[in-house]
PDB file of C-alpha atoms and ligand atoms in Angstrom:
ATOM      1  CA  MET A  44     -12.356 -18.012 -21.176  1.00 66.00           C
ATOM      2  CA  GLY A  45     -15.624 -17.483 -19.374  1.00 81.00           C
ATOM      3  CA  LYS A  46     -16.163 -14.386 -17.315  1.00 92.00           C
ATOM      4  CA  PRO A  47     -13.198 -13.744 -14.999  1.00 97.00           C
ATOM      5  CA  LEU A  48     -13.507 -13.622 -11.252  1.00 98.00           C
ATOM      6  CA  ILE A  49     -13.494  -9.968 -10.205  1.00 98.00           C
ATOM      7  CA  LEU A  50     -11.096  -9.470  -7.293  1.00 99.00           C
ATOM      8  CA  ASP A  51     -13.298  -7.030  -5.420  1.00 98.00           C
ATOM      9  CA  GLY A  52     -10.933  -4.915  -3.323  1.00 98.00           C
ATOM     10  CA  LYS A  53     -13.687  -2.510  -2.394  1.00 98.00           C
ATOM     11  CA  LYS A  54     -15.812  -5.189  -0.767  1.00 98.00           C
ATOM     12  CA  LEU A  55     -12.926  -6.905   1.015  1.00 98.00           C
ATOM     13  CA  SER A  56     -11.540  -3.571   2.232  1.00 98.00           C
ATOM     14  CA  GLN A  57     -14.936  -2.748   3.756  1.00 98.00           C
ATOM     15  CA  GLU A  58     -14.963  -6.066   5.609  1.00 98.00           C
ATOM     16  CA  ILE A  59     -11.444  -5.397   6.926  1.00 98.00           C
ATOM     17  CA  ARG A  60     -12.444  -1.896   8.050  1.00 98.00           C
ATOM     18  CA  ALA A  61     -15.522  -3.239   9.844  1.00 98.00           C
ATOM     19  CA  ASP A  62     -13.261  -5.695  11.730  1.00 98.00           C
ATOM     20  CA  ILE A  63     -10.806  -2.899  12.605  1.00 98.00           C
ATOM     21  CA  LYS A  64     -13.643  -0.687  13.848  1.00 98.00           C
ATOM     22  CA  ARG A  65     -15.008  -3.491  16.028  1.00 98.00           C
ATOM     23  CA  GLU A  66     -11.581  -4.065  17.515  1.00 97.00           C
ATOM     24  CA  ILE A  67     -10.950  -0.377  18.218  1.00 98.00           C
ATOM     25  CA  ASP A  68     -14.453   0.017  19.702  1.00 97.00           C
ATOM     26  CA  SER A  69     -13.832  -2.848  22.092  1.00 96.00           C
ATOM     27  CA  LEU A  70     -10.380  -1.526  23.068  1.00 96.00           C
ATOM     28  CA  ARG A  71     -11.961   1.882  23.770  1.00 97.00           C
ATOM     29  CA  GLU A  72     -14.563   0.176  25.988  1.00 96.00           C
ATOM     30  CA  MET A  73     -11.688  -1.432  27.881  1.00 95.00           C
ATOM     31  CA  GLY A  74     -10.334   2.090  28.550  1.00 96.00           C
ATOM     32  CA  TYR A  75      -7.606   2.441  25.924  1.00 97.00           C
ATOM     33  CA  ARG A  76      -7.076   5.742  24.090  1.00 98.00           C
ATOM     34  CA  SER A  77      -7.846   6.074  20.360  1.00 98.00           C
ATOM     35  CA  PRO A  78      -5.069   5.157  17.911  1.00 98.00           C
ATOM     36  CA  ALA A  79      -3.737   8.203  16.021  1.00 98.00           C
ATOM     37  CA  LEU A  80      -2.110   8.683  12.626  1.00 99.00           C
ATOM     38  CA  ALA A  81      -0.290  11.903  11.669  1.00 99.00           C
ATOM     39  CA  VAL A  82      -0.675  12.641   7.959  1.00 98.00           C
ATOM     40  CA  ILE A  83       1.650  15.171   6.340  1.00 98.00           C
ATOM     41  CA  LEU A  84       0.888  16.638   2.931  1.00 98.00           C
ATOM     42  CA  VAL A  85       3.317  19.109   1.342  1.00 98.00           C
ATOM     43  CA  GLY A  86       2.036  21.346  -1.464  1.00 98.00           C
ATOM     44  CA  ASP A  87      -1.062  21.134  -3.616  1.00 96.00           C
ATOM     45  CA  ASP A  88      -0.756  18.160  -5.957  1.00 96.00           C
ATOM     46  CA  PRO A  89      -4.424  17.346  -6.725  1.00 95.00           C
ATOM     47  CA  ALA A  90      -3.952  13.541  -6.799  1.00 95.00           C
ATOM     48  CA  SER A  91      -2.085  13.599  -3.463  1.00 97.00           C
ATOM     49  CA  HIS A  92      -4.932  15.661  -1.986  1.00 97.00           C
ATOM     50  CA  VAL A  93      -7.442  12.994  -3.014  1.00 96.00           C
ATOM     51  CA  TYR A  94      -5.306  10.137  -1.628  1.00 97.00           C
ATOM     52  CA  VAL A  95      -4.787  11.953   1.685  1.00 98.00           C
ATOM     53  CA  LYS A  96      -8.494  12.751   1.985  1.00 98.00           C
ATOM     54  CA  ASN A  97      -9.374   9.074   1.394  1.00 98.00           C
ATOM     55  CA  LYS A  98      -6.863   7.928   4.010  1.00 98.00           C
ATOM     56  CA  ARG A  99      -8.060  10.452   6.607  1.00 98.00           C
ATOM     57  CA  ASN A 100     -11.744   9.632   6.030  1.00 98.00           C
ATOM     58  CA  ALA A 101     -11.013   5.918   6.349  1.00 98.00           C
ATOM     59  CA  CYS A 102      -9.173   6.553   9.645  1.00 98.00           C
ATOM     60  CA  GLU A 103     -12.021   8.554  11.138  1.00 98.00           C
ATOM     61  CA  LYS A 104     -14.613   5.933  10.135  1.00 98.00           C
ATOM     62  CA  VAL A 105     -12.848   3.163  12.067  1.00 98.00           C
ATOM     63  CA  GLY A 106     -12.001   5.304  15.104  1.00 98.00           C
ATOM     64  CA  ILE A 107      -8.377   6.215  14.299  1.00 98.00           C
ATOM     65  CA  LYS A 108      -7.688   9.905  14.955  1.00 98.00           C
ATOM     66  CA  SER A 109      -6.044  11.599  11.998  1.00 98.00           C
ATOM     67  CA  LEU A 110      -3.838  14.587  12.717  1.00 98.00           C
ATOM     68  CA  PHE A 111      -3.460  16.532   9.489  1.00 98.00           C
ATOM     69  CA  TYR A 112      -0.467  18.717   8.654  1.00 98.00           C
ATOM     70  CA  HIS A 113      -0.894  20.537   5.360  1.00 98.00           C
ATOM     71  CA  LEU A 114       2.343  22.379   4.662  1.00 98.00           C
ATOM     72  CA  PRO A 115       3.182  24.909   1.934  1.00 98.00           C
ATOM     73  CA  LYS A 116       5.243  23.571  -0.974  1.00 97.00           C
ATOM     74  CA  ASN A 117       8.154  25.937  -0.214  1.00 98.00           C
ATOM     75  CA  ILE A 118       8.744  24.427   3.251  1.00 98.00           C
ATOM     76  CA  THR A 119      12.407  23.441   3.790  1.00 98.00           C
ATOM     77  CA  THR A 120      13.734  19.943   4.509  1.00 97.00           C
ATOM     78  CA  GLU A 121      14.829  21.202   7.951  1.00 98.00           C
ATOM     79  CA  GLU A 122      11.337  22.458   8.845  1.00 98.00           C
ATOM     80  CA  LEU A 123       9.815  19.154   7.819  1.00 98.00           C
ATOM     81  CA  LEU A 124      12.458  17.242   9.813  1.00 98.00           C
ATOM     82  CA  GLU A 125      11.565  19.313  12.887  1.00 98.00           C
ATOM     83  CA  LEU A 126       7.892  18.407  12.585  1.00 98.00           C
ATOM     84  CA  ILE A 127       8.754  14.714  12.203  1.00 98.00           C
ATOM     85  CA  ALA A 128      11.033  14.839  15.257  1.00 98.00           C
ATOM     86  CA  GLU A 129       8.176  16.307  17.290  1.00 98.00           C
ATOM     87  CA  LEU A 130       5.734  13.624  16.062  1.00 99.00           C
ATOM     88  CA  ASN A 131       8.320  10.897  16.768  1.00 98.00           C
ATOM     89  CA  SER A 132       8.431  11.953  20.411  1.00 98.00           C
ATOM     90  CA  ARG A 133       4.678  12.332  20.975  1.00 98.00           C
ATOM     91  CA  GLN A 134       3.240   9.484  23.043  1.00 98.00           C
ATOM     92  CA  ASP A 135      -0.241   9.912  21.521  1.00 98.00           C
ATOM     93  CA  VAL A 136       0.905   9.474  17.889  1.00 98.00           C
ATOM     94  CA  ASP A 137       1.136   5.877  16.619  1.00 98.00           C
ATOM     95  CA  GLY A 138       1.846   6.403  12.938  1.00 99.00           C
ATOM     96  CA  ILE A 139       3.456   9.056  10.733  1.00 99.00           C
ATOM     97  CA  LEU A 140       2.690   9.199   7.022  1.00 98.00           C
ATOM     98  CA  VAL A 141       4.365  11.679   4.678  1.00 98.00           C
ATOM     99  CA  GLN A 142       2.482  11.617   1.397  1.00 98.00           C
ATOM    100  CA  LEU A 143       4.805  11.136  -1.582  1.00 98.00           C
ATOM    101  CA  PRO A 144       5.992  12.516  -3.920  1.00 97.00           C
ATOM    102  CA  LEU A 145       7.530  15.465  -2.094  1.00 98.00           C
ATOM    103  CA  PRO A 146       8.569  18.650  -3.921  1.00 98.00           C
ATOM    104  CA  SER A 147      11.962  18.136  -5.606  1.00 97.00           C
ATOM    105  CA  HIS A 148      13.875  20.536  -3.311  1.00 98.00           C
ATOM    106  CA  ILE A 149      13.099  18.320  -0.293  1.00 98.00           C
ATOM    107  CA  ASN A 150      15.455  15.445   0.524  1.00 97.00           C
ATOM    108  CA  GLN A 151      12.945  12.594   0.455  1.00 97.00           C
ATOM    109  CA  GLN A 152      15.459   9.980   1.592  1.00 97.00           C
ATOM    110  CA  GLU A 153      16.366  12.017   4.672  1.00 98.00           C
ATOM    111  CA  ILE A 154      12.675  12.472   5.517  1.00 98.00           C
ATOM    112  CA  ILE A 155      11.990   8.729   5.286  1.00 98.00           C
ATOM    113  CA  MET A 156      15.090   7.910   7.359  1.00 98.00           C
ATOM    114  CA  THR A 157      13.997  10.338  10.093  1.00 98.00           C
ATOM    115  CA  ILE A 158      10.554   8.833  10.709  1.00 99.00           C
ATOM    116  CA  SER A 159      10.855   6.501  13.690  1.00 98.00           C
ATOM    117  CA  PRO A 160      10.724   2.907  12.354  1.00 98.00           C
ATOM    118  CA  GLU A 161       8.193   2.153  15.138  1.00 98.00           C
ATOM    119  CA  LYS A 162       5.826   4.768  13.645  1.00 98.00           C
ATOM    120  CA  ASP A 163       6.629   4.150   9.962  1.00 99.00           C
ATOM    121  CA  VAL A 164       3.237   2.701   9.009  1.00 98.00           C
ATOM    122  CA  ASP A 165       4.119   3.173   5.305  1.00 98.00           C
ATOM    123  CA  GLY A 166       6.944   0.663   5.769  1.00 98.00           C
ATOM    124  CA  PHE A 167       9.436   2.757   3.771  1.00 98.00           C
ATOM    125  CA  HIS A 168      12.189   3.043   6.411  1.00 98.00           C
ATOM    126  CA  PRO A 169      15.180   0.773   5.631  1.00 98.00           C
ATOM    127  CA  GLU A 170      14.691  -0.956   9.002  1.00 98.00           C
ATOM    128  CA  ASN A 171      11.181  -2.028   7.982  1.00 98.00           C
ATOM    129  CA  LEU A 172      12.306  -2.945   4.456  1.00 98.00           C
ATOM    130  CA  GLY A 173      15.082  -5.022   6.068  1.00 98.00           C
ATOM    131  CA  LYS A 174      12.516  -6.798   8.233  1.00 98.00           C
ATOM    132  CA  LEU A 175      10.480  -7.576   5.107  1.00 98.00           C
ATOM    133  CA  MET A 176      13.638  -8.965   3.475  1.00 97.00           C
ATOM    134  CA  ALA A 177      14.152 -11.184   6.527  1.00 96.00           C
ATOM    135  CA  PHE A 178      10.412 -11.945   6.845  1.00 93.00           C
ATOM    136  CA  LEU A 179      10.379 -10.673  10.419  1.00 95.00           C
ATOM    137  CA  ASP A 180       6.802  -9.963  11.403  1.00 94.00           C
ATOM    138  CA  ASP A 181       7.300  -7.127  13.872  1.00 94.00           C
ATOM    139  CA  GLY A 182       7.904  -4.430  11.241  1.00 97.00           C
ATOM    140  CA  PHE A 183       5.581  -2.756   8.769  1.00 98.00           C
ATOM    141  CA  VAL A 184       5.036  -4.024   5.217  1.00 98.00           C
ATOM    142  CA  PRO A 185       4.383  -1.205   2.692  1.00 98.00           C
ATOM    143  CA  CYS A 186       0.638  -0.728   2.305  1.00 98.00           C
ATOM    144  CA  THR A 187       0.096  -1.528  -1.382  1.00 98.00           C
ATOM    145  CA  PRO A 188       2.091  -4.804  -1.372  1.00 98.00           C
ATOM    146  CA  LEU A 189       0.365  -5.813   1.885  1.00 98.00           C
ATOM    147  CA  GLY A 190      -3.066  -4.985   0.431  1.00 98.00           C
ATOM    148  CA  ILE A 191      -2.352  -7.022  -2.735  1.00 98.00           C
ATOM    149  CA  ASP A 192      -1.126 -10.000  -0.693  1.00 98.00           C
ATOM    150  CA  ILE A 193      -4.270  -9.942   1.459  1.00 98.00           C
ATOM    151  CA  LEU A 194      -6.513  -9.652  -1.613  1.00 98.00           C
ATOM    152  CA  LEU A 195      -4.840 -12.615  -3.361  1.00 98.00           C
ATOM    153  CA  ARG A 196      -4.977 -14.759  -0.231  1.00 98.00           C
ATOM    154  CA  HIS A 197      -8.638 -13.879   0.356  1.00 98.00           C
ATOM    155  CA  TYR A 198      -9.563 -15.123  -3.105  1.00 98.00           C
ATOM    156  CA  GLY A 199      -7.417 -18.246  -2.723  1.00 98.00           C
ATOM    157  CA  VAL A 200      -4.982 -17.376  -5.522  1.00 98.00           C
ATOM    158  CA  GLU A 201      -2.194 -19.953  -5.288  1.00 98.00           C
ATOM    159  CA  LEU A 202       1.301 -18.404  -5.379  1.00 98.00           C
ATOM    160  CA  LYS A 203       3.559 -21.322  -4.471  1.00 98.00           C
ATOM    161  CA  GLY A 204       5.602 -22.324  -7.502  1.00 98.00           C
ATOM    162  CA  LYS A 205       3.722 -19.897  -9.745  1.00 98.00           C
ATOM    163  CA  GLU A 206       5.277 -17.403 -12.137  1.00 99.00           C
ATOM    164  CA  VAL A 207       4.593 -13.951 -10.692  1.00 99.00           C
ATOM    165  CA  VAL A 208       5.612 -11.138 -13.023  1.00 99.00           C
ATOM    166  CA  ILE A 209       5.676  -7.629 -11.579  1.00 99.00           C
ATOM    167  CA  VAL A 210       5.825  -4.715 -14.011  1.00 99.00           C
ATOM    168  CA  GLY A 211       7.353  -1.677 -12.287  1.00 98.00           C
ATOM    169  CA  ALA A 212      10.287  -1.676  -9.862  1.00 98.00           C
ATOM    170  CA  GLY A 213       9.450   1.377  -7.756  1.00 98.00           C
ATOM    171  CA  PHE A 214      10.274   1.365  -4.056  1.00 97.00           C
ATOM    172  CA  ILE A 215       6.619   1.929  -3.024  1.00 98.00           C
ATOM    173  CA  VAL A 216       5.156  -1.126  -4.804  1.00 98.00           C
ATOM    174  CA  GLY A 217       7.261  -3.258  -7.163  1.00 98.00           C
ATOM    175  CA  ARG A 218      10.387  -3.855  -5.081  1.00 98.00           C
ATOM    176  CA  PRO A 219       8.757  -4.622  -1.716  1.00 98.00           C
ATOM    177  CA  LEU A 220       6.045  -6.663  -3.461  1.00 98.00           C
ATOM    178  CA  SER A 221       8.737  -8.800  -5.112  1.00 98.00           C
ATOM    179  CA  LEU A 222      10.064  -9.736  -1.639  1.00 98.00           C
ATOM    180  CA  LEU A 223       6.602 -10.581  -0.353  1.00 98.00           C
ATOM    181  CA  MET A 224       5.848 -12.756  -3.399  1.00 98.00           C
ATOM    182  CA  LEU A 225       9.204 -14.539  -2.924  1.00 98.00           C
ATOM    183  CA  TRP A 226       8.186 -15.301   0.651  1.00 97.00           C
ATOM    184  CA  ARG A 227       5.011 -16.833  -0.792  1.00 98.00           C
ATOM    185  CA  ASN A 228       7.308 -19.202  -2.748  1.00 98.00           C
ATOM    186  CA  ALA A 229       6.475 -17.754  -6.163  1.00 98.00           C
ATOM    187  CA  THR A 230       9.046 -17.501  -8.954  1.00 98.00           C
ATOM    188  CA  VAL A 231       9.285 -13.730  -9.245  1.00 98.00           C
ATOM    189  CA  SER A 232      10.339 -11.543 -12.177  1.00 98.00           C
ATOM    190  CA  VAL A 233      10.478  -7.776 -11.885  1.00 99.00           C
ATOM    191  CA  CYS A 234      10.294  -5.819 -15.149  1.00 99.00           C
ATOM    192  CA  HIS A 235      11.041  -2.135 -15.500  1.00 98.00           C
ATOM    193  CA  ILE A 236      11.733   0.641 -17.954  1.00 97.00           C
ATOM    194  CA  HIS A 237      14.967  -1.021 -19.183  1.00 98.00           C
ATOM    195  CA  THR A 238      13.396  -4.451 -19.711  1.00 98.00           C
ATOM    196  CA  ARG A 239      14.111  -5.334 -23.357  1.00 98.00           C
ATOM    197  CA  ASP A 240      11.035  -7.336 -24.294  1.00 98.00           C
ATOM    198  CA  LEU A 241       8.252  -6.737 -21.780  1.00 98.00           C
ATOM    199  CA  ARG A 242       5.751  -8.958 -23.578  1.00 98.00           C
ATOM    200  CA  GLU A 243       8.118 -11.922 -23.515  1.00 98.00           C
ATOM    201  CA  HIS A 244       8.045 -11.720 -19.708  1.00 98.00           C
ATOM    202  CA  THR A 245       4.364 -10.892 -19.145  1.00 99.00           C
ATOM    203  CA  LEU A 246       3.252 -13.797 -21.357  1.00 99.00           C
ATOM    204  CA  LYS A 247       4.843 -16.224 -18.882  1.00 98.00           C
ATOM    205  CA  ALA A 248       2.930 -14.839 -15.907  1.00 99.00           C
ATOM    206  CA  ASP A 249       0.471 -16.968 -13.950  1.00 99.00           C
ATOM    207  CA  VAL A 250      -0.023 -13.848 -11.842  1.00 99.00           C
ATOM    208  CA  LEU A 251       0.673 -10.526 -13.577  1.00 99.00           C
ATOM    209  CA  ILE A 252       0.902  -7.412 -11.403  1.00 99.00           C
ATOM    210  CA  SER A 253       1.357  -4.017 -13.030  1.00 99.00           C
ATOM    211  CA  ALA A 254       2.421  -0.944 -11.060  1.00 98.00           C
ATOM    212  CA  THR A 255       3.695   1.606 -13.562  1.00 98.00           C
ATOM    213  CA  GLY A 256       1.101   4.381 -13.824  1.00 97.00           C
ATOM    214  CA  VAL A 257       1.220   4.056 -17.642  1.00 98.00           C
ATOM    215  CA  PRO A 258      -2.432   3.927 -18.756  1.00 98.00           C
ATOM    216  CA  HIS A 259      -3.349   0.710 -20.628  1.00 97.00           C
ATOM    217  CA  LEU A 260       0.265  -0.460 -20.894  1.00 98.00           C
ATOM    218  CA  ILE A 261      -0.860  -4.085 -20.498  1.00 98.00           C
ATOM    219  CA  LYS A 262      -2.709  -5.230 -23.639  1.00 98.00           C
ATOM    220  CA  ALA A 263      -4.530  -8.515 -24.195  1.00 98.00           C
ATOM    221  CA  ASP A 264      -1.708  -9.915 -26.372  1.00 98.00           C
ATOM    222  CA  MET A 265       0.667  -9.589 -23.399  1.00 99.00           C
ATOM    223  CA  VAL A 266      -1.448 -11.794 -21.121  1.00 98.00           C
ATOM    224  CA  LYS A 267      -1.476 -15.601 -20.931  1.00 98.00           C
ATOM    225  CA  GLU A 268      -4.870 -17.300 -21.137  1.00 98.00           C
ATOM    226  CA  GLY A 269      -6.137 -17.904 -17.585  1.00 98.00           C
ATOM    227  CA  ALA A 270      -3.708 -15.528 -15.834  1.00 98.00           C
ATOM    228  CA  VAL A 271      -4.606 -13.630 -12.669  1.00 99.00           C
ATOM    229  CA  VAL A 272      -4.165  -9.904 -13.364  1.00 99.00           C
ATOM    230  CA  VAL A 273      -3.637  -7.270 -10.670  1.00 99.00           C
ATOM    231  CA  ASP A 274      -3.726  -3.615 -11.700  1.00 98.00           C
ATOM    232  CA  VAL A 275      -2.058  -1.130  -9.348  1.00 98.00           C
ATOM    233  CA  GLY A 276      -2.142   1.831 -11.749  1.00 98.00           C
ATOM    234  CA  ILE A 277      -4.325   4.861 -11.204  1.00 97.00           C
ATOM    235  CA  SER A 278      -4.242   7.434 -14.017  1.00 96.00           C
ATOM    236  CA  LYS A 279      -6.655  10.081 -15.185  1.00 95.00           C
ATOM    237  CA  VAL A 280      -7.408   9.988 -18.924  1.00 95.00           C
ATOM    238  CA  ASP A 281     -10.060  12.338 -20.341  1.00 95.00           C
ATOM    239  CA  GLY A 282     -11.471  12.808 -16.829  1.00 94.00           C
ATOM    240  CA  ARG A 283     -11.787   9.029 -16.235  1.00 95.00           C
ATOM    241  CA  ILE A 284      -9.755   6.924 -13.804  1.00 96.00           C
ATOM    242  CA  VAL A 285      -7.992   4.113 -15.671  1.00 97.00           C
ATOM    243  CA  GLY A 286      -5.409   1.534 -14.681  1.00 98.00           C
ATOM    244  CA  ASP A 287      -2.271   0.067 -16.281  1.00 98.00           C
ATOM    245  CA  VAL A 288      -4.369  -2.719 -17.781  1.00 98.00           C
ATOM    246  CA  ASP A 289      -6.599  -2.544 -20.864  1.00 98.00           C
ATOM    247  CA  PHE A 290      -9.380  -4.020 -18.721  1.00 98.00           C
ATOM    248  CA  ASP A 291     -12.121  -4.554 -21.339  1.00 98.00           C
ATOM    249  CA  LYS A 292      -9.855  -6.662 -23.595  1.00 98.00           C
ATOM    250  CA  VAL A 293      -7.685  -8.306 -20.933  1.00 98.00           C
ATOM    251  CA  LYS A 294     -10.719  -9.544 -18.985  1.00 98.00           C
ATOM    252  CA  GLU A 295     -11.493 -11.866 -21.913  1.00 98.00           C
ATOM    253  CA  LYS A 296      -8.256 -13.766 -21.225  1.00 98.00           C
ATOM    254  CA  ALA A 297      -7.839 -13.502 -17.457  1.00 98.00           C
ATOM    255  CA  SER A 298      -9.233 -16.022 -14.967  1.00 98.00           C
ATOM    256  CA  ALA A 299      -9.331 -13.269 -12.323  1.00 98.00           C
ATOM    257  CA  ILE A 300      -8.724  -9.523 -12.466  1.00 98.00           C
ATOM    258  CA  THR A 301      -8.841  -6.425 -10.257  1.00 98.00           C
ATOM    259  CA  PRO A 302     -10.995  -3.501 -11.403  1.00 98.00           C
ATOM    260  CA  VAL A 303      -9.806   0.134 -11.370  1.00 98.00           C
ATOM    261  CA  PRO A 304     -11.200   1.793  -9.361  1.00 97.00           C
ATOM    262  CA  GLY A 305     -12.342  -0.646  -6.664  1.00 98.00           C
ATOM    263  CA  GLY A 306      -9.427  -3.095  -6.719  1.00 98.00           C
ATOM    264  CA  VAL A 307      -6.024  -2.437  -5.205  1.00 98.00           C
ATOM    265  CA  GLY A 308      -6.665   1.221  -4.195  1.00 98.00           C
ATOM    266  CA  PRO A 309      -9.070   0.553  -1.295  1.00 98.00           C
ATOM    267  CA  MET A 310      -6.912  -2.407  -0.164  1.00 98.00           C
ATOM    268  CA  THR A 311      -3.945  -0.032   0.186  1.00 98.00           C
ATOM    269  CA  VAL A 312      -5.957   2.197   2.499  1.00 98.00           C
ATOM    270  CA  SER A 313      -7.161  -0.769   4.576  1.00 98.00           C
ATOM    271  CA  ALA A 314      -3.554  -1.988   4.886  1.00 98.00           C
ATOM    272  CA  LEU A 315      -2.624   1.458   6.218  1.00 98.00           C
ATOM    273  CA  LEU A 316      -5.341   1.153   8.866  1.00 98.00           C
ATOM    274  CA  MET A 317      -4.056  -2.336   9.757  1.00 98.00           C
ATOM    275  CA  ASN A 318      -0.500  -1.038  10.116  1.00 98.00           C
ATOM    276  CA  THR A 319      -1.661   1.880  12.274  1.00 98.00           C
ATOM    277  CA  LEU A 320      -3.638  -0.452  14.552  1.00 98.00           C
ATOM    278  CA  LYS A 321      -0.611  -2.764  14.717  1.00 98.00           C
ATOM    279  CA  SER A 322       1.604   0.151  15.804  1.00 98.00           C
ATOM    280  CA  PHE A 323      -0.951   1.231  18.412  1.00 98.00           C
ATOM    281  CA  LYS A 324      -1.208  -2.276  19.843  1.00 97.00           C
ATOM    282  CA  LYS A 325       2.572  -2.686  19.955  1.00 97.00           C
ATOM    283  CA  ARG A 326       2.975   0.659  21.702  1.00 97.00           C
ATOM    284  CA  GLU A 327       0.168  -0.138  24.172  1.00 96.00           C
ATOM    285  CA  ARG A 328       1.493  -3.701  24.612  1.00 93.00           C
ATOM    286  CA  ILE A 329      -1.725  -5.305  23.415  1.00 93.00           C
ATOM    287  CA  HIS A 330      -1.425  -8.836  22.030  1.00 82.00           C
ATOM    288  CA  LEU A 331      -0.709  -8.786  18.287  1.00 76.00           C
ATOM    289  CA  THR A 332      -2.021 -11.040  15.565  1.00 74.00           C
ATOM    290  CA  SER A 333       0.207 -11.509  12.543  1.00 72.00           C
ATOM    291  CA  THR A 334      -0.354  -9.629   9.275  1.00 71.00           C
ATOM    292  CA  MET A 335       2.267 -11.634   7.376  1.00 72.00           C
ATOM    293  CA  ASN A 336       1.366 -15.089   8.716  1.00 72.00           C
ATOM    294  CA  PRO A 337      -2.371 -14.933   9.384  1.00 65.00           C
TER     295      PRO A 337
HETATM  296  N1  LIG B  23       2.325   7.979  -2.769  1.00 69.44           N
HETATM  297  C1  LIG B  23       1.875   6.960  -3.545  1.00 69.44           C
HETATM  298  N2  LIG B  23       1.669   5.860  -2.789  1.00 69.44           N
HETATM  299  C2  LIG B  23       1.985   6.195  -1.527  1.00 69.44           C
HETATM  300  C3  LIG B  23       1.962   5.480  -0.297  1.00 69.44           C
HETATM  301  O1  LIG B  23       1.615   4.287  -0.204  1.00 69.44           O
HETATM  302  N3  LIG B  23       2.349   6.180   0.794  1.00 69.44           N
HETATM  303  C4  LIG B  23       2.756   7.471   0.735  1.00 69.44           C
HETATM  304  N4  LIG B  23       3.149   8.067   1.848  1.00 69.44           N
HETATM  305  N5  LIG B  23       2.786   8.165  -0.385  1.00 69.44           N
HETATM  306  C5  LIG B  23       2.398   7.520  -1.508  1.00 69.44           C
END
């Protein structure tokens, strides 16, 4: 293979953010309020801190207010539920994001179920996951799957009839992404920790997407010549950020590949901004353009 096409999520995410900023600026000139996202972080996990800081900075840059709630790790489920109930009822809050993972004593499922589906810009509430299953466009698609879909479409990666193999079946990425790829008419396989022969599956992939958080799980001998490779992993190894994919070797076989950092990560944040703007426009009854059927 020649040099692969680099799927530049950083560049595309900047273009998306510039468009969002323009749109919010013009809505403000028309007299609308600023959109607002409430971001809740529980405890002091260093990676979560970084993710939340990136999301809040991105909000502020495009004109979305970010309301930050940093709560101690010993907060109870009930206290967190109370805060969410208050944010659900506030007219000036368009989105509510609870950074995951939560400490183990907190009932994560109950927290997700309590966020109003109309403000669930993460798309984790069963009502929004149900809308994704039904391909109804008025819900929220989880940010990482939405960001990947936009990135692939931007670069003209054909999905119809293609073998898409997703490694990782988590509810934040792998599972919702499998639904989205099915809606794109791909033949979808989802591999996970109990998959017997991972390589047997990955070798079939026209589009291979890995979302496990296992550094360099995907080696060159697991990738078909000419495959498109999307790396969702973000791990720290010896102080360096690395993905799920052994990039330097795999890039010799791939026709296109996402870098880490600068691939899927910034697209996830831009998808969050898109979802927050979508919520704002729905709540303010401003005409919506589709995110699923652009
Ligand atoms: N933790 C890892 N990814 C995500 C995400 O997309 N949203 C939230 N809320 N927490 C996460």
